[in-house]
mmCIF file of C-alpha atoms and ligand atoms in Angstrom:
data_model
loop_
_atom_site.group_PDB
_atom_site.id
_atom_site.type_symbol
_atom_site.label_atom_id
_atom_site.label_comp_id
_atom_site.label_asym_id
_atom_site.label_seq_id
_atom_site.Cartn_x
_atom_site.Cartn_y
_atom_site.Cartn_z
ATOM 1 C CA MET L 919 -0.207 -0.186 0.655
ATOM 2 C CA ARG L 920 2.938 2.078 -0.300
ATOM 3 C CA HIS L 921 1.841 3.786 -3.694
ATOM 4 C CA ILE L 922 -1.474 4.929 -1.927
ATOM 5 C CA LYS L 923 -1.836 8.493 -0.301
ATOM 6 C CA LEU L 924 -5.707 8.100 0.924
ATOM 7 C CA ALA L 925 -6.497 12.393 1.507
ATOM 8 C CA LEU L 926 -9.737 12.610 3.636
ATOM 9 C CA VAL L 927 -11.708 14.956 2.799
ATOM 10 C CA GLY L 928 -14.970 15.654 4.345
ATOM 11 C CA GLY L 929 -16.240 13.761 7.071
ATOM 12 C CA PRO L 930 -17.585 10.011 7.526
ATOM 13 C CA PRO L 931 -19.513 8.322 5.075
ATOM 14 C CA THR L 932 -23.277 8.443 5.910
ATOM 15 C CA LEU L 933 -25.339 6.233 6.691
ATOM 16 C CA PHE L 934 -28.622 4.513 4.331
ATOM 17 C CA GLY L 935 -31.691 4.451 4.880
ATOM 18 C CA HIS L 936 -32.268 0.750 3.823
ATOM 19 C CA SER L 937 -36.206 0.497 1.690
ATOM 20 C CA ALA L 938 -38.087 -2.723 1.572
ATOM 21 C CA ILE L 939 -36.530 -5.843 0.417
ATOM 22 C CA ALA L 940 -38.856 -7.519 -1.736
ATOM 23 C CA ASP L 941 -38.874 -3.013 -3.298
ATOM 24 C CA ASN L 942 -34.747 -3.422 -3.438
ATOM 25 C CA LEU L 943 -34.472 -6.836 -5.752
ATOM 26 C CA THR L 944 -37.826 -5.591 -7.850
ATOM 27 C CA GLN L 945 -35.330 -2.906 -8.639
ATOM 28 C CA MET L 946 -32.634 -4.719 -9.503
ATOM 29 C CA VAL L 947 -34.911 -7.446 -11.829
ATOM 30 C CA ARG L 948 -35.548 -4.190 -13.848
ATOM 31 C CA HIS L 949 -32.388 -2.600 -13.230
ATOM 32 C CA THR L 950 -31.303 -5.420 -14.284
ATOM 33 C CA LEU L 951 -34.179 -6.555 -17.900
ATOM 34 C CA ILE L 952 -32.813 -2.788 -18.818
ATOM 35 C CA VAL L 953 -29.323 -3.605 -19.272
ATOM 36 C CA GLY L 954 -30.510 -6.810 -21.233
ATOM 37 C CA ALA L 955 -32.406 -5.056 -22.840
ATOM 38 C CA LEU L 956 -30.193 -2.199 -24.425
ATOM 39 C CA ALA L 957 -27.001 -5.202 -24.693
ATOM 40 C CA ALA L 958 -29.465 -6.544 -27.210
ATOM 41 C CA ALA L 959 -28.970 -3.852 -29.589
ATOM 42 C CA ALA L 960 -25.407 -2.690 -28.428
ATOM 43 C CA ALA L 961 -22.805 -2.874 -31.205
ATOM 44 C CA TRP L 962 -20.352 -4.871 -28.834
ATOM 45 C CA GLY L 963 -21.992 -7.272 -27.602
ATOM 46 C CA GLN L 964 -23.182 -6.428 -24.060
ATOM 47 C CA GLN L 965 -25.298 -9.595 -23.694
ATOM 48 C CA ASN L 966 -22.718 -12.161 -23.319
ATOM 49 C CA PRO L 967 -21.229 -12.558 -19.369
ATOM 50 C CA LEU L 968 -17.978 -13.852 -20.592
ATOM 51 C CA LEU L 969 -15.852 -11.042 -20.991
ATOM 52 C CA THR L 970 -12.715 -12.410 -23.230
ATOM 53 C CA GLU L 971 -8.387 -10.549 -22.983
ATOM 54 C CA ASP L 972 -9.339 -8.266 -25.780
ATOM 55 C CA THR L 973 -8.980 -4.497 -24.898
ATOM 56 C CA VAL L 974 -8.699 -1.613 -26.536
ATOM 57 C CA LYS L 975 -7.428 1.484 -25.677
ATOM 58 C CA ILE L 976 -8.720 4.775 -24.931
ATOM 59 C CA SER L 977 -5.798 7.277 -23.414
ATOM 60 C CA ASP L 978 -2.274 7.260 -22.686
ATOM 61 C CA HIS L 979 -2.883 4.727 -19.544
ATOM 62 C CA VAL L 980 -6.319 3.067 -20.283
ATOM 63 C CA TRP L 981 -7.000 0.557 -22.399
ATOM 64 C CA ALA L 982 -10.672 -1.582 -21.836
ATOM 65 C CA ILE L 983 -12.192 -5.084 -22.238
ATOM 66 C CA MET L 984 -15.482 -4.019 -24.427
ATOM 67 C CA GLY L 985 -18.602 -6.614 -22.673
ATOM 68 C CA PHE L 986 -20.288 -6.718 -19.863
ATOM 69 C CA PRO L 987 -19.506 -4.861 -18.369
ATOM 70 C CA ASN L 988 -16.851 -2.148 -20.014
ATOM 71 C CA ILE L 989 -13.456 -3.228 -17.891
ATOM 72 C CA ALA L 990 -11.077 -0.272 -17.525
ATOM 73 C CA ILE L 991 -7.106 -0.796 -16.927
ATOM 74 C CA VAL L 992 -4.895 1.755 -16.254
ATOM 75 C CA ALA L 993 -1.299 1.243 -15.840
ATOM 76 C CA GLY L 994 1.441 3.181 -15.225
ATOM 77 C CA THR L 995 5.493 2.517 -14.553
ATOM 78 C CA ARG L 996 4.611 0.300 -10.855
ATOM 79 C CA GLY L 997 1.169 -0.118 -10.880
ATOM 80 C CA THR L 998 -1.640 -1.021 -12.694
ATOM 81 C CA LEU L 999 -5.019 -0.512 -11.505
ATOM 82 C CA VAL L 1000 -8.406 -2.558 -12.324
ATOM 83 C CA VAL L 1001 -11.257 -0.950 -12.613
ATOM 84 C CA ASP L 1002 -14.653 -3.923 -12.318
ATOM 85 C CA THR L 1003 -14.381 -7.422 -11.941
ATOM 86 C CA GLY L 1004 -16.552 -8.598 -14.739
ATOM 87 C CA LEU L 1005 -18.846 -10.843 -12.797
ATOM 88 C CA GLY L 1006 -17.863 -14.090 -10.991
ATOM 89 C CA PRO L 1007 -14.114 -15.461 -10.460
ATOM 90 C CA ARG L 1008 -13.863 -16.578 -13.995
ATOM 91 C CA ASN L 1009 -14.739 -13.452 -15.150
ATOM 92 C CA GLY L 1010 -12.094 -11.678 -12.730
ATOM 93 C CA ALA L 1011 -9.054 -14.077 -13.208
ATOM 94 C CA THR L 1012 -9.562 -12.969 -17.425
ATOM 95 C CA ILE L 1013 -8.961 -9.433 -16.526
ATOM 96 C CA ALA L 1014 -6.491 -10.357 -14.339
ATOM 97 C CA ARG L 1015 -4.521 -12.286 -17.646
ATOM 98 C CA ALA L 1016 -5.741 -9.241 -19.537
ATOM 99 C CA ALA L 1017 -3.923 -6.668 -17.062
ATOM 100 C CA ALA L 1018 -1.071 -8.761 -16.467
ATOM 101 C CA LYS L 1019 0.091 -8.079 -20.223
ATOM 102 C CA LEU L 1020 -0.132 -4.593 -19.986
ATOM 103 C CA SER L 1021 1.163 -3.534 -16.643
ATOM 104 C CA ALA L 1022 5.136 -2.807 -16.501
ATOM 105 C CA PRO L 1023 8.024 -5.608 -14.810
ATOM 106 C CA ASN L 1024 6.406 -6.052 -11.118
ATOM 107 C CA ALA L 1025 3.957 -4.035 -10.560
ATOM 108 C CA LYS L 1026 1.322 -3.628 -8.004
ATOM 109 C CA LEU L 1027 -1.615 -4.877 -9.031
ATOM 110 C CA TYR L 1028 -4.319 -2.772 -7.993
ATOM 111 C CA LEU L 1029 -9.249 -3.583 -8.558
ATOM 112 C CA THR L 1030 -11.380 -1.229 -7.342
ATOM 113 C CA THR L 1031 -14.893 -0.221 -8.775
ATOM 114 C CA THR L 1032 -17.512 1.512 -9.937
ATOM 115 C CA HIS L 1033 -20.209 0.407 -7.005
ATOM 116 C CA PHE L 1034 -21.320 -2.675 -6.084
ATOM 117 C CA HIS L 1035 -23.623 -4.484 -8.553
ATOM 118 C CA PRO L 1036 -22.505 -8.398 -8.724
ATOM 119 C CA GLU L 1037 -21.092 -7.770 -12.875
ATOM 120 C CA HIS L 1038 -18.713 -4.359 -11.047
ATOM 121 C CA ALA L 1039 -17.630 -6.780 -8.005
ATOM 122 C CA ALA L 1040 -18.474 -10.647 -7.426
ATOM 123 C CA GLY L 1041 -15.371 -11.370 -9.409
ATOM 124 C CA ASP L 1042 -12.838 -10.520 -6.948
ATOM 125 C CA ALA L 1043 -11.931 -14.389 -5.980
ATOM 126 C CA GLY L 1044 -10.145 -14.617 -10.329
ATOM 127 C CA PHE L 1045 -7.685 -12.171 -9.264
ATOM 128 C CA PRO L 1046 -4.459 -13.004 -8.371
ATOM 129 C CA PRO L 1047 -3.581 -13.066 -4.275
ATOM 130 C CA GLY L 1048 -2.188 -9.712 -2.997
ATOM 131 C CA THR L 1049 -4.137 -7.353 -5.148
ATOM 132 C CA ILE L 1050 -5.410 -5.017 -3.338
ATOM 133 C CA LEU L 1051 -9.071 -4.127 -3.344
ATOM 134 C CA ILE L 1052 -10.151 -0.914 -2.933
ATOM 135 C CA ARG L 1053 -13.319 0.511 -1.808
ATOM 136 C CA ASN L 1054 -15.615 4.047 -0.644
ATOM 137 C CA GLY L 1055 -16.918 3.197 1.927
ATOM 138 C CA VAL L 1056 -20.154 4.129 1.173
ATOM 139 C CA GLN L 1057 -20.254 1.628 -1.432
ATOM 140 C CA GLN L 1058 -18.412 -1.318 0.892
ATOM 141 C CA GLN L 1059 -21.756 -0.228 4.319
ATOM 142 C CA GLU L 1060 -24.231 -1.227 0.391
ATOM 143 C CA MET L 1061 -22.564 -4.644 -0.308
ATOM 144 C CA ASP L 1062 -22.409 -5.102 3.043
ATOM 145 C CA ALA L 1063 -26.309 -4.775 3.206
ATOM 146 C CA HIS L 1064 -27.789 -6.056 -0.124
ATOM 147 C CA GLY L 1065 -24.314 -7.478 -1.957
ATOM 148 C CA LYS L 1066 -25.710 -11.511 -1.168
ATOM 149 C CA GLU L 1067 -29.327 -9.779 -1.852
ATOM 150 C CA LEU L 1068 -27.838 -9.191 -5.664
ATOM 151 C CA LEU L 1069 -26.561 -11.649 -5.455
ATOM 152 C CA ALA L 1070 -28.818 -15.044 -5.151
ATOM 153 C CA THR L 1071 -31.075 -12.534 -7.534
ATOM 154 C CA PHE L 1072 -28.035 -12.521 -10.424
ATOM 155 C CA SER L 1073 -28.146 -16.446 -9.579
ATOM 156 C CA SER L 1074 -31.356 -17.848 -10.670
ATOM 157 C CA ARG L 1075 -32.307 -16.039 -14.196
ATOM 158 C CA ASN L 1076 -29.932 -18.260 -16.029
ATOM 159 C CA ALA L 1077 -27.465 -21.550 -15.531
ATOM 160 C CA GLN L 1078 -25.232 -19.326 -16.919
ATOM 161 C CA TRP L 1079 -25.285 -17.037 -14.088
ATOM 162 C CA LYS L 1080 -25.678 -19.051 -11.839
ATOM 163 C CA GLU L 1081 -22.464 -20.702 -12.661
ATOM 164 C CA LEU L 1082 -20.376 -17.748 -12.967
ATOM 165 C CA LEU L 1083 -20.946 -16.542 -9.584
ATOM 166 C CA ALA L 1084 -21.681 -20.328 -7.696
ATOM 167 C CA ASP L 1085 -18.033 -19.855 -6.122
ATOM 168 C CA VAL L 1086 -17.639 -15.958 -5.156
ATOM 169 C CA ASN L 1087 -16.580 -14.858 -2.033
ATOM 170 C CA LEU L 1088 -16.844 -11.077 -1.805
ATOM 171 C CA ARG L 1089 -13.679 -10.459 0.931
ATOM 172 C CA THR L 1090 -12.703 -7.292 2.827
ATOM 173 C CA PRO L 1091 -11.603 -4.376 0.999
ATOM 174 C CA ASP L 1092 -7.445 -3.805 1.789
ATOM 175 C CA VAL L 1093 -8.337 0.168 1.501
ATOM 176 C CA ILE L 1094 -11.657 1.908 2.929
ATOM 177 C CA TYR L 1095 -11.697 5.651 1.761
ATOM 178 C CA ASN L 1096 -14.784 8.557 2.033
ATOM 179 C CA ASP L 1097 -14.594 10.385 -1.033
ATOM 180 C CA ASP L 1098 -10.919 10.655 -2.718
ATOM 181 C CA ALA L 1099 -8.231 8.908 -2.516
ATOM 182 C CA ARG L 1100 -4.843 8.890 -4.817
ATOM 183 C CA VAL L 1101 -3.645 6.121 -5.985
ATOM 184 C CA ASP L 1102 0.257 6.085 -7.845
ATOM 185 C CA LEU L 1103 0.772 4.101 -10.751
ATOM 186 C CA GLY L 1104 3.799 5.867 -11.797
ATOM 187 C CA GLY L 1105 3.222 8.474 -14.661
ATOM 188 C CA ALA L 1106 0.355 7.968 -14.227
ATOM 189 C CA SER L 1107 -1.787 9.458 -10.681
ATOM 190 C CA VAL L 1108 -5.510 7.382 -10.422
ATOM 191 C CA ARG L 1109 -8.155 9.562 -7.950
ATOM 192 C CA LEU L 1110 -11.406 7.591 -6.618
ATOM 193 C CA LEU L 1111 -13.584 9.731 -6.148
ATOM 194 C CA TRP L 1112 -17.017 9.454 -3.954
ATOM 195 C CA PHE L 1113 -19.078 12.502 -5.391
ATOM 196 C CA GLY L 1114 -22.960 11.041 -3.900
ATOM 197 C CA GLY L 1115 -25.194 9.129 -4.787
ATOM 198 C CA ALA L 1116 -26.746 8.636 -7.735
ATOM 199 C CA HIS L 1117 -27.650 4.782 -10.275
ATOM 200 C CA THR L 1118 -26.494 3.529 -6.083
ATOM 201 C CA LYS L 1119 -24.998 5.170 -3.202
ATOM 202 C CA GLY L 1120 -21.849 4.201 -3.632
ATOM 203 C CA ASP L 1121 -20.813 4.764 -6.779
ATOM 204 C CA GLU L 1122 -17.221 5.786 -7.638
ATOM 205 C CA LEU L 1123 -15.859 8.267 -9.716
ATOM 206 C CA ILE L 1124 -12.286 6.929 -11.437
ATOM 207 C CA PHE L 1125 -9.966 10.020 -12.954
ATOM 208 C CA VAL L 1126 -7.093 9.262 -14.384
ATOM 209 C CA GLU L 1127 -5.460 13.003 -14.238
ATOM 210 C CA PRO L 1128 -2.446 12.490 -16.552
ATOM 211 C CA ASP L 1129 -4.737 11.224 -18.865
ATOM 212 C CA ARG L 1130 -7.521 13.300 -17.594
ATOM 213 C CA THR L 1131 -10.082 10.108 -18.519
ATOM 214 C CA LEU L 1132 -13.405 9.230 -16.744
ATOM 215 C CA ILE L 1133 -13.894 6.254 -15.850
ATOM 216 C CA SER L 1134 -17.640 6.690 -15.417
ATOM 217 C CA GLY L 1135 -19.385 3.953 -14.566
ATOM 218 C CA ASP L 1136 -23.034 3.469 -14.829
ATOM 219 C CA VAL L 1137 -23.575 7.503 -13.848
ATOM 220 C CA VAL L 1138 -22.023 8.952 -16.876
ATOM 221 C CA GLN L 1139 -23.204 7.037 -20.232
ATOM 222 C CA ASN L 1140 -23.633 7.258 -23.036
ATOM 223 C CA LYS L 1141 -27.343 7.439 -25.246
ATOM 224 C CA THR L 1142 -28.320 5.516 -22.224
ATOM 225 C CA VAL L 1143 -31.253 6.017 -19.976
ATOM 226 C CA PRO L 1144 -30.043 6.114 -16.608
ATOM 227 C CA ASN L 1145 -31.584 4.194 -13.575
ATOM 228 C CA ILE L 1146 -31.405 4.525 -9.957
ATOM 229 C CA ALA L 1147 -31.622 0.945 -8.424
ATOM 230 C CA ALA L 1148 -33.414 0.890 -5.085
ATOM 231 C CA ASP L 1149 -31.979 2.236 -1.904
ATOM 232 C CA GLY L 1150 -29.393 4.401 -4.348
ATOM 233 C CA GLY L 1151 -28.911 8.713 -5.094
ATOM 234 C CA THR L 1152 -32.778 10.221 -6.029
ATOM 235 C CA PRO L 1153 -32.406 12.426 -9.392
ATOM 236 C CA ALA L 1154 -31.642 15.129 -7.826
ATOM 237 C CA SER L 1155 -27.930 14.040 -6.237
ATOM 238 C CA TRP L 1156 -27.858 12.651 -8.873
ATOM 239 C CA LEU L 1157 -27.890 15.423 -11.175
ATOM 240 C CA ALA L 1158 -25.141 17.416 -8.240
ATOM 241 C CA VAL L 1159 -22.611 14.138 -8.820
ATOM 242 C CA LEU L 1160 -22.718 15.200 -12.535
ATOM 243 C CA ASP L 1161 -22.475 18.808 -11.465
ATOM 244 C CA LYS L 1162 -18.799 18.061 -9.742
ATOM 245 C CA ILE L 1163 -18.446 15.502 -12.543
ATOM 246 C CA ALA L 1164 -17.780 18.365 -15.265
ATOM 247 C CA ALA L 1165 -15.291 20.382 -12.500
ATOM 248 C CA LEU L 1166 -13.364 17.695 -13.849
ATOM 249 C CA ASN L 1167 -13.040 18.942 -17.034
ATOM 250 C CA ALA L 1168 -12.690 15.667 -18.443
ATOM 251 C CA LEU L 1169 -11.306 14.553 -22.343
ATOM 252 C CA HIS L 1170 -12.242 11.195 -22.496
ATOM 253 C CA VAL L 1171 -15.117 9.224 -20.868
ATOM 254 C CA LEU L 1172 -15.390 5.216 -20.962
ATOM 255 C CA PRO L 1173 -19.167 4.812 -18.698
ATOM 256 C CA ASP L 1174 -19.460 0.623 -18.072
ATOM 257 C CA HIS L 1175 -22.641 -0.302 -19.596
ATOM 258 C CA SER L 1176 -22.042 1.729 -23.603
ATOM 259 C CA ALA L 1177 -19.435 3.043 -26.069
ATOM 260 C CA PRO L 1178 -16.812 5.469 -24.480
ATOM 261 C CA GLY L 1179 -16.979 9.028 -25.948
ATOM 262 C CA ASP L 1180 -15.340 12.484 -25.061
ATOM 263 C CA GLY L 1181 -16.120 14.449 -21.915
ATOM 264 C CA SER L 1182 -18.761 15.923 -23.869
ATOM 265 C CA LEU L 1183 -20.757 12.280 -22.647
ATOM 266 C CA VAL L 1184 -20.851 14.189 -19.414
ATOM 267 C CA ALA L 1185 -23.312 17.143 -20.329
ATOM 268 C CA GLN L 1186 -24.849 15.271 -22.777
ATOM 269 C CA GLU L 1187 -25.800 13.355 -19.182
ATOM 270 C CA ARG L 1188 -27.093 16.186 -17.478
ATOM 271 C CA ALA L 1189 -29.143 17.794 -20.233
ATOM 272 C CA PHE L 1190 -31.334 14.242 -21.147
ATOM 273 C CA MET L 1191 -31.666 13.932 -17.772
ATOM 274 C CA MET L 1192 -33.223 17.477 -17.283
ATOM 275 C CA ASP L 1193 -34.963 17.030 -19.545
ATOM 276 C CA LEU L 1194 -36.524 14.053 -18.499
ATOM 277 C CA ARG L 1195 -37.132 14.834 -14.809
ATOM 278 C CA THR L 1196 -38.486 18.148 -16.759
ATOM 279 C CA ARG L 1197 -41.005 16.713 -18.178
ATOM 280 C CA ALA L 1198 -41.880 13.935 -15.426
ATOM 281 C CA LEU L 1199 -42.700 17.430 -12.648
ATOM 282 C CA THR L 1200 -45.007 18.962 -15.139
ATOM 283 C CA LEU L 1201 -47.656 16.218 -15.432
ATOM 284 C CA LYS L 1202 -46.962 14.582 -11.709
ATOM 285 C CA LYS L 1203 -47.694 18.795 -10.866
ATOM 286 C CA GLN L 1204 -51.054 17.883 -13.992
ATOM 287 C CA GLY L 1205 -51.543 14.970 -12.028
ATOM 288 C CA VAL L 1206 -51.254 12.299 -14.883
ATOM 289 C CA SER L 1207 -50.522 8.536 -13.055
ATOM 290 C CA VAL L 1208 -46.751 7.578 -12.855
ATOM 291 C CA ASP L 1209 -47.213 4.644 -15.256
ATOM 292 C CA ASP L 1210 -49.067 6.794 -17.287
ATOM 293 C CA ALA L 1211 -46.442 9.328 -17.663
ATOM 294 C CA ALA L 1212 -44.137 7.712 -17.996
ATOM 295 C CA LYS L 1213 -45.875 5.429 -20.418
ATOM 296 C CA GLN L 1214 -45.859 9.686 -22.957
ATOM 297 C CA LEU L 1215 -42.735 9.656 -22.190
ATOM 298 C CA SER L 1216 -40.775 6.748 -23.269
ATOM 299 C CA SER L 1217 -42.130 7.302 -26.721
ATOM 300 C CA ASP L 1218 -41.940 11.254 -26.383
ATOM 301 C CA LEU L 1219 -38.325 11.422 -26.645
ATOM 302 C CA MET L 1220 -38.241 8.200 -28.501
ATOM 303 C CA ALA L 1221 -39.410 10.956 -31.089
ATOM 304 C CA LYS L 1222 -36.900 13.727 -30.112
ATOM 305 C CA TYR L 1223 -33.496 11.161 -29.062
ATOM 306 C CA SER L 1224 -34.247 8.251 -31.016
ATOM 307 C CA ASP L 1225 -30.475 7.419 -32.393
ATOM 308 C CA TRP L 1226 -30.985 5.630 -29.335
ATOM 309 C CA PRO L 1227 -30.779 2.053 -28.764
ATOM 310 C CA ALA L 1228 -33.661 2.334 -26.081
ATOM 311 C CA MET L 1229 -35.776 5.004 -23.908
ATOM 312 C CA ASN L 1230 -36.837 2.679 -21.257
ATOM 313 C CA VAL L 1231 -37.928 6.323 -18.789
ATOM 314 C CA ALA L 1232 -40.151 4.330 -16.345
ATOM 315 C CA GLY L 1233 -37.584 3.406 -13.389
ATOM 316 C CA PHE L 1234 -36.487 6.925 -13.917
ATOM 317 C CA VAL L 1235 -39.743 8.476 -14.003
ATOM 318 C CA LYS L 1236 -40.715 6.769 -10.671
ATOM 319 C CA SER L 1237 -37.594 8.187 -9.547
ATOM 320 C CA VAL L 1238 -39.096 11.335 -10.146
ATOM 321 C CA TYR L 1239 -42.030 11.078 -8.748
ATOM 322 C CA ALA L 1240 -40.919 9.848 -5.810
ATOM 323 C CA GLU L 1241 -39.095 12.867 -5.542
HETATM 324 ZN ZN1 ZN B 545 -25.568 -1.097 -11.508
HETATM 325 ZN ZN1 ZN B 546 -24.203 -3.212 -14.193
#
């Protein structure tokens, strides 16, 4: 842990309230279905939960395995940081092999996760012993509270997912930070940031400083409707997170469930969210039911954002109505 400088800014992570487990599961199944629908429309085979060792270069120090989800590998002269684990240990091992090919000799291996959902965080057992796992405190609280439930939900989806998640061992991170940590990989300083709740309460943003590359998890996507998981953030907190992200002035953005793009994805995410939220609030004021609002807005926005692969806004409209 010599190369980690933890900059502890602000107070301890806030505790979060729990909604009903049934709600949580329903919402998570919905989340999975939405991801599934997007995957069907996407060009890079996101529906296949088996990752490959193939990488594409995103910026000077950043490579990506494109899949479900996209995995980032950040390589410096002394260390390599992997962002997200894939669905279960078999995928974790695939990623670790890909990372080894990109790593400097004797590089230390670090692993972090954008949020606690199984395709992002359930594969850590596939990484070699000695891998340093880093996670923010709020995300770890979510993992402790809901990690096992989500593994059960994902395992029940089909036989392949069940097998991939069979040997999952959710280990305790080596480093838990509050809201701002820095990892020096040698020639590449990386910030791990917790800006507040968005898709989940513990979403982490990863910013590779020399490249100005943002690894954005579910928080900034490319032409993808935002989705707030049960017990996640709120539309207002997500917008506040986007404002903090905008101040990073990213040049490249690598989302986890859509195609990489340039820094304009941050403003695009914000503009879409404002548009959807404003429309939903107007319908709410008019007394339109949440289900009718979702139907109307899905069709209105499909026409306006015609190049988006899917426009299922029901989950986000519910979040706006609940605000
Ligand atoms: Zn997720
Ligand atoms: Zn995901």
